[in-house]
Short mmCIF file of C-alpha atoms and ligand atoms in Angstrom, two decimals:
data_model
loop_
_atom_site.label_atom_id
_atom_site.label_comp_id
_atom_site.label_asym_id
_atom_site.label_seq_id
_atom_site.Cartn_x
_atom_site.Cartn_y
_atom_site.Cartn_z
CA MET A 10 -0.86 24.79 27.26
CA VAL A 11 -3.76 25.27 24.86
CA THR A 12 -4.98 28.74 24.00
CA ASN A 13 -8.06 29.55 21.98
CA THR A 14 -5.99 30.31 18.89
CA ASP A 15 -4.73 26.69 18.92
CA VAL A 16 -8.31 25.50 18.48
CA LYS A 17 -9.13 25.39 14.78
CA GLU A 18 -12.69 26.01 13.65
CA LEU A 19 -13.65 23.38 11.09
CA GLY A 20 -16.46 23.53 8.54
CA HIS A 21 -18.39 21.35 6.12
CA PHE A 22 -17.44 20.62 2.49
CA ILE A 23 -20.43 21.52 0.38
CA ASN A 24 -20.53 22.12 -3.38
CA GLY A 25 -16.75 22.05 -3.65
CA GLU A 26 -16.09 24.55 -0.85
CA ILE A 27 -15.30 24.48 2.84
CA VAL A 28 -18.14 26.41 4.48
CA LEU A 29 -18.35 27.31 8.15
CA GLY A 30 -21.22 25.99 10.23
CA LYS A 31 -24.26 28.19 10.79
CA SER A 32 -25.83 26.38 13.73
CA GLY A 33 -23.67 27.87 16.47
CA GLN A 34 -23.42 24.30 17.84
CA TYR A 35 -20.02 22.63 17.99
CA SER A 36 -18.35 19.50 19.25
CA ASN A 37 -14.76 19.52 20.53
CA VAL A 38 -12.12 17.48 18.72
CA TYR A 39 -9.34 16.21 21.01
CA ASN A 40 -5.81 15.06 20.57
CA PRO A 41 -6.25 11.91 22.69
CA SER A 42 -2.48 11.66 23.25
CA THR A 43 -2.36 14.97 25.14
CA GLY A 44 -5.97 15.52 26.13
CA ALA A 45 -5.88 18.94 24.42
CA ILE A 46 -8.75 20.32 22.35
CA ILE A 47 -7.38 20.82 18.83
CA ALA A 48 -10.47 21.86 16.90
CA ARG A 49 -14.17 22.40 17.12
CA VAL A 50 -16.43 20.90 14.54
CA PRO A 51 -19.81 22.39 13.63
CA LEU A 52 -22.94 20.30 14.08
CA ALA A 53 -25.10 20.83 11.01
CA THR A 54 -28.72 21.86 11.25
CA LYS A 55 -31.44 20.21 9.22
CA GLU A 56 -31.33 23.17 6.81
CA GLU A 57 -27.59 22.83 6.26
CA VAL A 58 -28.01 19.11 5.53
CA GLN A 59 -30.79 19.93 3.06
CA GLU A 60 -28.55 22.51 1.37
CA ALA A 61 -25.80 19.89 1.00
CA ILE A 62 -28.25 17.31 -0.37
CA SER A 63 -29.61 19.79 -2.86
CA ALA A 64 -26.07 20.60 -4.15
CA ALA A 65 -25.42 16.86 -4.53
CA LYS A 66 -28.71 16.36 -6.35
CA ASN A 67 -27.82 19.13 -8.81
CA ALA A 68 -24.42 17.55 -9.47
CA PHE A 69 -25.82 14.07 -10.13
CA PRO A 70 -27.06 14.28 -13.76
CA ALA A 71 -23.71 15.49 -15.13
CA TRP A 72 -21.67 13.08 -13.01
CA ARG A 73 -23.80 10.14 -14.01
CA ALA A 74 -23.56 11.16 -17.67
CA LEU A 75 -19.76 11.32 -17.64
CA SER A 76 -18.19 8.23 -19.18
CA VAL A 77 -17.19 5.60 -16.65
CA GLY A 78 -13.62 5.75 -17.97
CA LYS A 79 -13.44 9.48 -17.20
CA ARG A 80 -14.83 8.89 -13.72
CA ALA A 81 -12.23 6.18 -13.12
CA GLU A 82 -9.50 8.58 -14.25
CA ILE A 83 -10.52 11.01 -11.49
CA VAL A 84 -10.52 8.20 -8.92
CA LEU A 85 -7.05 7.18 -10.12
CA LYS A 86 -5.81 10.75 -9.68
CA PHE A 87 -7.37 10.79 -6.18
CA ARG A 88 -5.42 7.62 -5.40
CA GLN A 89 -2.18 9.22 -6.56
CA LEU A 90 -2.81 12.22 -4.32
CA LEU A 91 -3.55 9.95 -1.35
CA THR A 92 -0.16 8.30 -1.72
CA GLU A 93 1.63 11.61 -2.33
CA ARG A 94 0.08 13.16 0.79
CA MET A 95 0.28 10.01 2.90
CA ASP A 96 2.53 11.66 5.53
CA THR A 97 0.08 14.52 6.08
CA LEU A 98 -2.76 12.05 6.33
CA ILE A 99 -0.87 9.86 8.80
CA ASP A 100 -0.13 12.87 10.97
CA MET A 101 -3.81 13.86 10.91
CA ILE A 102 -5.02 10.36 11.84
CA CYS A 103 -2.49 10.13 14.67
CA THR A 104 -3.35 13.56 16.03
CA GLU A 105 -7.11 13.14 16.11
CA SER A 106 -7.37 9.41 16.89
CA GLY A 107 -4.21 8.68 18.91
CA LYS A 108 -3.10 5.79 16.67
CA THR A 109 0.58 5.00 16.22
CA THR A 110 2.21 6.03 12.96
CA GLU A 111 2.55 2.44 11.74
CA ASP A 112 -1.07 1.72 12.53
CA ALA A 113 -2.24 4.87 10.70
CA LYS A 114 -0.15 3.85 7.70
CA GLY A 115 -1.73 0.38 7.75
CA GLU A 116 -5.18 1.95 7.85
CA ILE A 117 -4.48 4.12 4.81
CA THR A 118 -3.00 1.18 2.91
CA ARG A 119 -6.15 -0.83 3.56
CA GLY A 120 -8.29 2.12 2.48
CA LEU A 121 -6.32 2.35 -0.76
CA GLU A 122 -7.43 -1.19 -1.60
CA SER A 123 -11.00 0.10 -1.81
CA VAL A 124 -9.90 2.94 -4.06
CA ASP A 125 -8.04 0.43 -6.25
CA LEU A 126 -11.21 -1.58 -6.64
CA ALA A 127 -13.15 1.58 -7.51
CA ILE A 128 -10.64 2.40 -10.27
CA ASN A 129 -11.85 -0.86 -11.82
CA ALA A 130 -15.41 0.45 -12.10
CA PRO A 131 -15.38 0.30 -15.92
CA HIS A 132 -14.76 -3.43 -15.72
CA LEU A 133 -17.07 -4.04 -12.75
CA LEU A 134 -19.98 -2.15 -14.32
CA LYS A 135 -20.06 -4.35 -17.39
CA GLY A 136 -23.49 -5.90 -17.65
CA GLU A 137 -24.68 -9.17 -19.14
CA TYR A 138 -25.78 -9.63 -22.75
CA SER A 139 -27.81 -12.38 -24.39
CA VAL A 140 -28.34 -12.53 -28.12
CA ASN A 141 -31.71 -13.69 -29.50
CA VAL A 142 -33.49 -14.64 -26.30
CA GLY A 143 -36.52 -15.20 -28.59
CA GLY A 144 -38.01 -13.51 -31.65
CA ASN A 145 -34.70 -11.75 -32.50
CA ILE A 146 -34.77 -9.93 -29.21
CA ASN A 147 -31.46 -9.23 -27.50
CA ALA A 148 -31.47 -8.77 -23.73
CA TYR A 149 -28.89 -6.95 -21.67
CA SER A 150 -28.54 -5.57 -18.20
CA ALA A 151 -27.02 -2.28 -17.08
CA LYS A 152 -26.02 -1.07 -13.63
CA ASP A 153 -27.22 2.48 -13.06
CA PRO A 154 -26.09 4.68 -10.15
CA LEU A 155 -28.66 5.30 -7.42
CA GLY A 156 -28.37 9.09 -7.15
CA VAL A 157 -27.46 10.80 -3.87
CA VAL A 158 -26.22 8.37 -1.23
CA ALA A 159 -25.04 8.90 2.34
CA ALA A 160 -22.15 7.34 4.24
CA ILE A 161 -21.84 7.58 8.03
CA SER A 162 -18.54 6.57 9.60
CA PRO A 163 -17.11 5.82 13.06
CA PHE A 164 -14.13 7.36 14.87
CA ASN A 165 -11.80 4.38 14.86
CA PHE A 166 -10.83 4.46 11.16
CA PRO A 167 -10.86 8.14 10.18
CA VAL A 168 -9.68 7.33 6.64
CA MET A 169 -10.08 3.62 5.90
CA VAL A 170 -13.83 3.40 6.55
CA PRO A 171 -14.71 6.60 4.61
CA LEU A 172 -12.64 5.34 1.67
CA ALA A 173 -14.17 1.86 1.92
CA ILE A 174 -17.78 3.04 1.90
CA THR A 175 -17.54 5.91 -0.58
CA SER A 176 -14.92 5.21 -3.28
CA MET A 177 -17.00 2.77 -5.30
CA ALA A 178 -20.12 4.87 -4.76
CA VAL A 179 -18.39 7.80 -6.46
CA ALA A 180 -16.83 5.69 -9.23
CA VAL A 181 -20.11 4.12 -10.31
CA GLY A 182 -21.70 7.54 -10.69
CA ASN A 183 -23.37 8.50 -7.42
CA CYS A 184 -23.04 11.74 -5.47
CA VAL A 185 -21.91 10.97 -1.95
CA ILE A 186 -22.56 12.73 1.33
CA LEU A 187 -20.17 11.62 4.07
CA LYS A 188 -21.02 12.27 7.71
CA PRO A 189 -17.78 11.41 9.52
CA SER A 190 -17.49 10.85 13.24
CA GLU A 191 -17.53 14.21 15.01
CA ARG A 192 -14.49 12.97 16.96
CA VAL A 193 -12.25 12.66 13.86
CA PRO A 194 -13.51 15.12 11.23
CA CYS A 195 -10.12 16.51 10.10
CA SER A 196 -9.09 13.51 7.98
CA ALA A 197 -12.45 13.44 6.16
CA LEU A 198 -12.18 17.15 5.34
CA PHE A 199 -8.66 16.52 4.03
CA LEU A 200 -10.03 13.81 1.73
CA SER A 201 -12.37 16.49 0.33
CA GLU A 202 -9.39 18.64 -0.64
CA LEU A 203 -7.84 15.68 -2.44
CA TRP A 204 -11.04 14.89 -4.34
CA LYS A 205 -11.26 18.51 -5.43
CA GLU A 206 -7.64 18.52 -6.57
CA ALA A 207 -8.23 15.25 -8.44
CA GLY A 208 -10.85 17.05 -10.52
CA LEU A 209 -14.07 15.73 -9.00
CA PRO A 210 -16.90 18.09 -10.00
CA ASP A 211 -18.40 20.18 -7.20
CA GLY A 212 -21.28 18.51 -5.38
CA VAL A 213 -20.24 14.94 -6.14
CA TRP A 214 -18.46 14.62 -2.79
CA THR A 215 -19.76 16.32 0.35
CA VAL A 216 -18.72 16.21 3.97
CA ILE A 217 -21.39 17.27 6.39
CA ASN A 218 -20.35 17.34 10.02
CA GLY A 219 -22.71 16.74 12.87
CA ASP A 220 -24.20 14.32 15.32
CA LYS A 221 -27.46 12.43 15.55
CA ASP A 222 -29.65 15.33 14.37
CA THR A 223 -27.60 15.53 11.18
CA VAL A 224 -27.91 11.76 10.74
CA ASN A 225 -31.67 11.91 11.32
CA GLU A 226 -32.08 14.29 8.38
CA LEU A 227 -29.99 11.99 6.14
CA LEU A 228 -32.15 9.04 7.21
CA SER A 229 -35.46 10.68 6.44
CA ASN A 230 -34.66 12.97 3.50
CA PRO A 231 -36.39 11.60 0.38
CA THR A 232 -33.48 12.50 -1.95
CA ILE A 233 -31.10 10.11 -0.18
CA GLU A 234 -31.36 6.76 -1.94
CA ALA A 235 -29.03 4.65 0.19
CA ILE A 236 -27.24 4.71 3.52
CA SER A 237 -23.96 2.97 4.21
CA PHE A 238 -23.26 3.04 7.95
CA VAL A 239 -20.37 1.76 10.05
CA GLY A 240 -20.41 2.13 13.84
CA SER A 241 -21.69 0.55 17.04
CA THR A 242 -24.43 -2.09 17.06
CA PRO A 243 -27.20 -0.10 18.80
CA VAL A 244 -26.78 2.78 16.32
CA ALA A 245 -26.45 0.38 13.35
CA ASP A 246 -29.71 -1.28 14.40
CA MET A 247 -31.49 2.07 14.60
CA ILE A 248 -30.01 3.26 11.26
CA TYR A 249 -31.14 0.09 9.50
CA ALA A 250 -34.66 0.23 10.93
CA THR A 251 -35.15 3.96 10.29
CA GLY A 252 -33.49 4.07 6.87
CA SER A 253 -35.52 1.05 5.73
CA LYS A 254 -38.71 2.64 7.05
CA TYR A 255 -38.02 5.61 4.79
CA GLY A 256 -37.59 3.25 1.82
CA LYS A 257 -33.82 3.48 1.52
CA ARG A 258 -31.33 0.79 0.74
CA VAL A 259 -29.32 0.37 3.95
CA THR A 260 -26.24 -1.54 5.01
CA ALA A 261 -25.26 -0.94 8.63
CA LEU A 262 -22.16 -2.57 10.07
CA GLY A 263 -22.05 -2.80 13.84
CA GLY A 264 -19.68 -3.88 16.59
CA GLY A 265 -17.76 -7.06 17.21
CA LYS A 266 -16.84 -9.40 20.05
CA ASN A 267 -14.17 -11.48 18.43
CA ASN A 268 -12.69 -14.69 19.76
CA MET A 269 -9.37 -16.44 19.24
CA VAL A 270 -9.65 -20.16 19.94
CA ILE A 271 -6.36 -21.82 20.90
CA MET A 272 -6.23 -25.58 20.38
CA PRO A 273 -3.87 -27.69 22.53
CA ASP A 274 -1.74 -28.49 19.46
CA ALA A 275 -1.05 -24.81 18.64
CA ASP A 276 2.37 -23.26 19.17
CA LEU A 277 1.54 -21.16 22.23
CA GLU A 278 4.41 -18.71 21.77
CA GLN A 279 3.22 -17.90 18.25
CA ALA A 280 -0.41 -17.76 19.34
CA ALA A 281 0.41 -15.40 22.23
CA ASN A 282 2.35 -13.05 19.95
CA ALA A 283 -0.52 -13.05 17.46
CA PHE A 284 -3.00 -12.31 20.26
CA LEU A 285 -1.07 -9.29 21.57
CA GLY A 286 -1.21 -7.32 18.32
CA ALA A 287 -4.74 -8.40 17.42
CA ALA A 288 -6.08 -7.73 20.91
CA TYR A 289 -4.32 -4.53 22.00
CA GLY A 290 -3.34 -2.87 18.67
CA ALA A 291 -4.99 0.56 18.28
CA ALA A 292 -5.81 0.36 22.02
CA SER A 293 -8.27 -2.40 21.05
CA GLN A 294 -10.42 0.12 19.19
CA ARG A 295 -11.02 -2.06 16.15
CA CYS A 296 -14.24 -3.84 15.26
CA MET A 297 -12.04 -6.84 14.41
CA ALA A 298 -9.91 -6.67 17.58
CA ILE A 299 -9.70 -9.94 19.48
CA SER A 300 -11.66 -9.47 22.73
CA THR A 301 -11.48 -12.99 24.07
CA ILE A 302 -8.86 -15.68 23.94
CA MET A 303 -10.38 -19.16 24.36
CA PRO A 304 -7.80 -21.79 25.24
CA VAL A 305 -9.08 -25.34 24.89
CA GLY A 306 -8.19 -27.50 27.93
CA GLU A 307 -6.90 -26.52 31.37
CA GLU A 308 -3.26 -27.20 30.55
CA THR A 309 -3.36 -24.99 27.43
CA ALA A 310 -5.04 -22.23 29.46
CA ASN A 311 -2.53 -22.32 32.33
CA GLN A 312 0.48 -22.19 30.04
CA LEU A 313 -1.02 -19.53 27.80
CA VAL A 314 -2.00 -17.18 30.63
CA LYS A 315 1.54 -17.45 32.04
CA ILE A 316 3.11 -16.57 28.66
CA LEU A 317 0.64 -13.74 28.08
CA ALA A 318 1.14 -12.18 31.52
CA GLU A 319 4.86 -11.93 30.91
CA LYS A 320 4.51 -10.52 27.40
CA ILE A 321 1.78 -8.04 28.35
CA SER A 322 3.92 -6.60 31.16
CA LYS A 323 6.42 -5.51 28.47
CA LEU A 324 3.94 -3.67 26.24
CA LYS A 325 4.39 0.08 26.01
CA VAL A 326 1.51 2.55 25.83
CA GLY A 327 2.15 6.17 24.90
CA PRO A 328 1.85 8.93 22.31
CA TYR A 329 2.35 8.37 18.57
CA THR A 330 5.34 10.73 18.73
CA ASP A 331 7.24 7.95 20.53
CA PRO A 332 8.18 5.32 17.91
CA GLU A 333 8.63 2.69 20.64
CA VAL A 334 4.99 2.53 21.74
CA ASP A 335 2.81 -0.48 20.94
CA PHE A 336 -0.44 1.41 21.17
CA GLY A 337 -1.79 4.83 22.05
CA PRO A 338 -4.64 6.26 24.09
CA VAL A 339 -8.36 5.59 23.77
CA ILE A 340 -10.44 8.22 22.01
CA THR A 341 -11.89 10.23 24.93
CA GLN A 342 -11.81 10.52 28.70
CA GLN A 343 -15.41 9.25 28.70
CA SER A 344 -14.34 6.13 26.83
CA LYS A 345 -11.49 5.60 29.31
CA ASP A 346 -13.90 5.88 32.26
CA THR A 347 -16.33 3.44 30.60
CA ILE A 348 -13.60 0.82 30.12
CA ILE A 349 -12.37 1.18 33.71
CA GLY A 350 -15.98 0.64 34.81
CA TYR A 351 -16.16 -2.63 32.83
CA VAL A 352 -12.95 -3.89 34.47
CA ASP A 353 -14.10 -2.90 37.99
CA ARG A 354 -17.41 -4.71 37.58
CA SER A 355 -15.88 -7.82 36.03
CA VAL A 356 -13.64 -8.23 39.09
CA GLU A 357 -16.74 -7.89 41.29
CA GLU A 358 -18.41 -10.57 39.12
CA GLY A 359 -15.55 -13.02 39.78
CA ALA A 360 -13.01 -12.53 36.96
CA THR A 361 -9.32 -12.79 37.87
CA LEU A 362 -7.24 -9.69 37.14
CA VAL A 363 -4.01 -10.98 35.56
CA CYS A 364 -2.75 -7.63 34.23
CA ASP A 365 -4.23 -4.34 35.42
CA GLY A 366 -3.98 -1.45 32.95
CA ARG A 367 -6.40 0.90 34.67
CA ASN A 368 -3.73 3.29 35.87
CA PRO A 369 -0.69 3.19 33.57
CA ASP A 370 2.51 5.05 34.49
CA ILE A 371 2.13 7.51 31.63
CA SER A 372 -1.05 8.90 33.19
CA LYS A 373 1.03 10.40 35.99
CA ASN A 374 2.64 12.83 33.53
CA SER A 375 0.07 13.22 30.76
CA ASN A 376 -3.54 14.29 30.37
CA GLY A 377 -3.89 11.90 27.42
CA PHE A 378 -6.60 9.24 27.63
CA TYR A 379 -4.28 6.33 28.33
CA LEU A 380 -5.06 2.86 29.55
CA GLY A 381 -2.55 0.06 29.83
CA PRO A 382 -3.29 -3.50 28.71
CA THR A 383 -5.66 -5.36 31.02
CA LEU A 384 -6.12 -9.14 30.95
CA LEU A 385 -8.93 -10.84 32.88
CA ASP A 386 -8.92 -14.61 33.37
CA ASN A 387 -11.85 -16.88 34.27
CA VAL A 388 -14.33 -14.68 32.44
CA LYS A 389 -17.62 -16.50 31.91
CA PRO A 390 -20.65 -16.10 29.64
CA GLY A 391 -23.22 -13.91 31.34
CA MET A 392 -20.62 -11.53 32.77
CA GLU A 393 -21.02 -8.02 31.41
CA ILE A 394 -17.44 -7.93 30.06
CA TYR A 395 -18.08 -11.14 28.11
CA GLU A 396 -21.38 -10.03 26.61
CA GLN A 397 -20.64 -6.38 25.72
CA GLU A 398 -18.27 -5.00 23.12
CA VAL A 399 -15.57 -3.27 25.20
CA PHE A 400 -13.87 -0.73 22.96
CA GLY A 401 -10.57 -0.44 24.82
CA PRO A 402 -7.64 -2.57 26.02
CA ALA A 403 -9.43 -4.81 28.54
CA ARG A 404 -9.33 -8.37 27.16
CA ASN A 405 -10.64 -11.70 28.44
CA VAL A 406 -9.60 -15.30 28.84
CA VAL A 407 -12.54 -17.72 28.63
CA ARG A 408 -11.47 -21.28 29.44
CA VAL A 409 -13.27 -24.05 27.55
CA GLU A 410 -12.97 -27.83 27.65
CA SER A 411 -13.44 -28.65 23.98
CA LEU A 412 -13.66 -27.24 20.48
CA ASP A 413 -17.38 -28.04 20.52
CA GLU A 414 -17.83 -25.89 23.62
CA ALA A 415 -15.90 -23.03 21.99
CA ILE A 416 -18.02 -23.19 18.83
CA ALA A 417 -21.27 -23.35 20.83
CA LEU A 418 -20.31 -20.32 22.95
CA ILE A 419 -19.24 -18.23 19.96
CA ASN A 420 -22.37 -19.15 18.02
CA ALA A 421 -24.59 -18.22 20.97
CA HIS A 422 -23.20 -14.67 21.18
CA GLU A 423 -25.31 -11.97 19.54
CA LEU A 424 -22.31 -10.51 17.68
CA GLY A 425 -20.54 -12.33 14.86
CA ASN A 426 -17.99 -10.05 13.23
CA GLY A 427 -14.66 -11.91 13.27
CA VAL A 428 -13.17 -15.05 14.79
CA THR A 429 -10.02 -17.08 14.48
CA ILE A 430 -8.61 -20.46 15.47
CA PHE A 431 -4.97 -21.31 16.11
CA THR A 432 -4.23 -24.97 15.44
CA ASN A 433 -2.04 -27.31 13.43
CA SER A 434 -4.92 -29.71 12.86
CA GLY A 435 -6.62 -29.51 9.47
CA ALA A 436 -9.59 -31.44 10.85
CA ALA A 437 -10.11 -28.96 13.71
CA ALA A 438 -9.78 -26.02 11.31
CA ARG A 439 -12.25 -27.61 8.88
CA LYS A 440 -14.81 -28.27 11.61
CA PHE A 441 -14.38 -24.74 12.96
CA THR A 442 -14.68 -22.91 9.64
CA SER A 443 -17.76 -24.89 8.62
CA GLU A 444 -19.68 -24.76 11.92
CA ILE A 445 -18.89 -21.24 13.13
CA GLU A 446 -21.58 -18.57 12.69
CA VAL A 447 -19.40 -15.53 12.15
CA GLY A 448 -18.86 -13.40 9.03
CA MET A 449 -15.05 -13.26 8.85
CA VAL A 450 -13.11 -16.33 9.91
CA GLY A 451 -9.36 -16.90 10.31
CA VAL A 452 -7.22 -20.00 10.58
CA ASN A 453 -3.89 -19.07 12.17
CA VAL A 454 -4.58 -15.50 11.01
CA PRO A 455 -5.01 -13.16 13.99
CA ILE A 456 -7.17 -10.49 12.33
CA PRO A 457 -8.98 -12.06 9.37
CA ILE A 458 -9.89 -8.79 7.64
CA PRO A 459 -10.64 -9.53 3.99
CA VAL A 460 -8.57 -7.63 1.43
CA GLY A 461 -10.28 -4.78 -0.40
CA TYR A 462 -11.49 -6.94 -3.31
CA HIS A 463 -13.30 -9.41 -1.02
CA ASN A 464 -16.49 -8.60 0.86
CA PHE A 465 -16.15 -7.42 4.47
CA GLY A 466 -18.95 -7.83 7.00
CA GLY A 467 -20.13 -9.73 10.05
CA TRP A 468 -23.15 -11.89 10.82
CA LYS A 469 -25.93 -11.62 13.38
CA ARG A 470 -26.05 -8.22 15.11
CA SER A 471 -22.67 -7.23 13.66
CA LYS A 472 -24.29 -6.32 10.35
CA PHE A 473 -27.77 -5.25 9.30
CA GLY A 474 -28.69 -5.40 5.62
CA GLU A 475 -27.32 -7.32 2.70
CA GLY A 476 -24.39 -5.18 1.52
CA HIS A 477 -20.74 -5.42 2.58
CA MET A 478 -18.08 -2.82 3.23
CA PHE A 479 -15.27 -3.75 0.81
CA GLY A 480 -15.41 -5.91 -2.27
CA PRO A 481 -17.71 -6.56 -5.21
CA ASP A 482 -20.80 -6.02 -3.06
CA GLN A 483 -19.99 -2.30 -3.16
CA VAL A 484 -20.91 -2.28 -6.85
CA ARG A 485 -24.19 -4.10 -6.23
CA PHE A 486 -25.08 -1.88 -3.28
CA PHE A 487 -24.46 1.41 -5.06
CA THR A 488 -26.17 0.54 -8.36
CA LYS A 489 -29.57 -0.62 -9.51
CA THR A 490 -29.93 -3.12 -12.30
CA LYS A 491 -31.91 -2.35 -15.40
CA THR A 492 -32.65 -5.20 -17.82
CA ILE A 493 -33.36 -4.18 -21.40
CA SER A 494 -35.02 -6.35 -24.06
CA GLU A 495 -34.34 -4.94 -27.49
CA LYS A 496 -35.53 -5.79 -30.98
CA TRP A 497 -35.05 -3.73 -34.13
CA LEU A 498 -37.99 -3.82 -36.47
CA ASP A 499 -37.85 -3.73 -40.25
CA GLN A 500 -40.60 -4.07 -42.83
CA ASN A 501 -40.27 -7.85 -42.95
CA ASN A 502 -41.20 -8.21 -39.31
CA GLU A 503 -44.69 -9.46 -38.59
CA SER A 504 -46.71 -6.91 -36.65
CA ALA A 505 -49.70 -8.75 -35.23
CA SER A 506 -50.96 -8.21 -31.68
CA SER A 507 -50.42 -11.03 -29.25
CA PHE A 508 -52.36 -11.29 -26.01
CA ALA A 509 -50.47 -14.28 -24.65
CA PHE A 510 -47.79 -13.82 -22.01
CA PRO A 511 -44.44 -13.38 -23.84
CA SER A 512 -42.59 -16.67 -24.26
CA ASN A 513 -39.28 -17.48 -25.87
CA ASN A 514 -40.45 -20.17 -28.28
CA SER A 515 -39.91 -18.42 -31.58
P1 NAD B 32 -20.93 5.18 16.98
O1 NAD B 32 -21.99 4.21 16.67
O2 NAD B 32 -20.98 5.90 18.27
O3 NAD B 32 -20.87 6.33 15.85
C1 NAD B 32 -20.81 6.02 14.48
C2 NAD B 32 -21.42 7.16 13.68
O4 NAD B 32 -22.81 7.28 14.04
C3 NAD B 32 -20.78 8.53 13.97
O5 NAD B 32 -20.69 9.23 12.76
C4 NAD B 32 -21.75 9.18 14.94
O6 NAD B 32 -21.78 10.57 14.83
C5 NAD B 32 -23.09 8.58 14.54
N1 NAD B 32 -24.00 8.42 15.68
C6 NAD B 32 -23.66 8.11 16.97
N2 NAD B 32 -24.78 8.01 17.73
C7 NAD B 32 -25.82 8.25 16.92
C8 NAD B 32 -27.23 8.28 17.12
N3 NAD B 32 -27.78 8.06 18.30
N4 NAD B 32 -28.02 8.56 16.06
C9 NAD B 32 -27.48 8.78 14.84
N5 NAD B 32 -26.15 8.77 14.59
C10 NAD B 32 -25.33 8.49 15.61
O7 NAD B 32 -19.53 4.41 16.80
P2 NAD B 32 -18.08 4.93 17.17
O8 NAD B 32 -17.92 4.97 18.66
O9 NAD B 32 -17.75 6.15 16.40
O10 NAD B 32 -17.19 3.75 16.55
C11 NAD B 32 -16.90 2.57 17.23
C12 NAD B 32 -17.91 1.49 16.91
O11 NAD B 32 -17.92 1.23 15.50
C13 NAD B 32 -17.55 0.15 17.54
O12 NAD B 32 -18.72 -0.43 17.99
C14 NAD B 32 -16.93 -0.63 16.41
O13 NAD B 32 -16.99 -2.03 16.56
C15 NAD B 32 -17.76 -0.18 15.26
N6 NAD B 32 -17.07 -0.41 14.00
C16 NAD B 32 -17.53 -1.43 13.23
C17 NAD B 32 -16.89 -1.73 12.05
C18 NAD B 32 -17.34 -2.88 11.21
O14 NAD B 32 -16.80 -3.04 10.13
N7 NAD B 32 -18.28 -3.69 11.63
C19 NAD B 32 -15.77 -0.97 11.64
C20 NAD B 32 -15.36 0.08 12.45
C21 NAD B 32 -16.03 0.36 13.63
#
């Protein structure tokens, strides 16, 4: 039973302080495992966003001027605090997102990889130097921070994505404004406390809560130099177009529709086990979740579907408080209804319902937003469930006759985030990895998420802009290069004017 006193009022984190919202507008934050409202998060007005930006702008000169080693020391301390408070953070992620404890731990561990890379900022910021490029001139390049940058994150990784798109930005000398998903704001506010405790100067890290009005101000405000966005494709598309129109550097990562191709020579038991975790883990709310399994050949498909049906019937859905569960609820009741709608319509369109998760047992005793695992066979291109990203545990089997057909189908889809092939044939793997038009590719790896020191990002409408989420691209995205040509004059130097274009002949 929830009473009003159980509902916490959250705020923003501006200039080193938690401040309550002034707009009078709020969004409810749910515990998806129980369906209870646990908090209400303020939706910032334009003026509140401007106030936050102005505090960040004031903090920038001193932060930028601090030595990179000192900045890295603060990031290192932040990392230590993240590991010390890992249990609190896990509990927060589980409560507001419904993830299992193990999954939340995995998310934090992945996020830490980005922090680790950021601790290396002193090394990564080293420029290039050339001695005597001509006329005793030395040339070198430096990477300067951009200024105030914004990061906008989705609900499905309350900690990993904020860490991945902000840690390097801070380390290389920017002031960062994070707008987390209004569905999971608690974890982001907790990160603010850790930054403060780590010694980050006020104004360098800001959390501004809100929805699209808040984002619109970040997109158009002239002080914001860059936008790093992660979320759904339609919003990513809009963010890229609008941010670019206002002259900002933008990287916007969108959704995925990821395939797992199963060759006839693959071990089907192993492939099925790999599919289960990659497809249904986190209630399929991962941009890299496998949506579609593509067995090659009728015999492979028949055997695989039989194995999967048996294994799926044993999966357990439930709250994170039960250590036995394989995955938890989806994020909201609205999301649950949307996914059920996709399944209903795919059956009308001719798909075969192999496992029906629309009404799991747990829903009889809980108001949590639960869905069991659904598997649909005979899904075909053109069906809504094949074309759209379905952010919940309704997964497809698309039967294909050959590897060529699989590659052609995957390449024709508008999304290109992740993909994987299960095979024992080096030749098939080689053909697949070279011909496939997808950003992150696996061979016998179910979720080919690059580690934190490699670049992460999809192709086609899964990513807009040139940056990436993890990896060395973070340094390039959050800095601008300055190239300096330097010569020191003494009395022996000639000082005649030259009107020819500078050349390097002398
Ligand atoms: P979303 O697009 O609804 O929201 C993402 C962020 O944008 C949130 O902060 C939200 O407040 C804001 N937002 C939403 N609508 C907006 C609008 N009209 N104008 C301005 N801002 C808006 O995404 P979500 O439901 O929170 O997250 C799930 C989606 O994110 C999935 O599509 C998933 O694939 C994608 N995702 C992608 C990656 C990746 O690396 N490519 C990683 C994680 C999640």
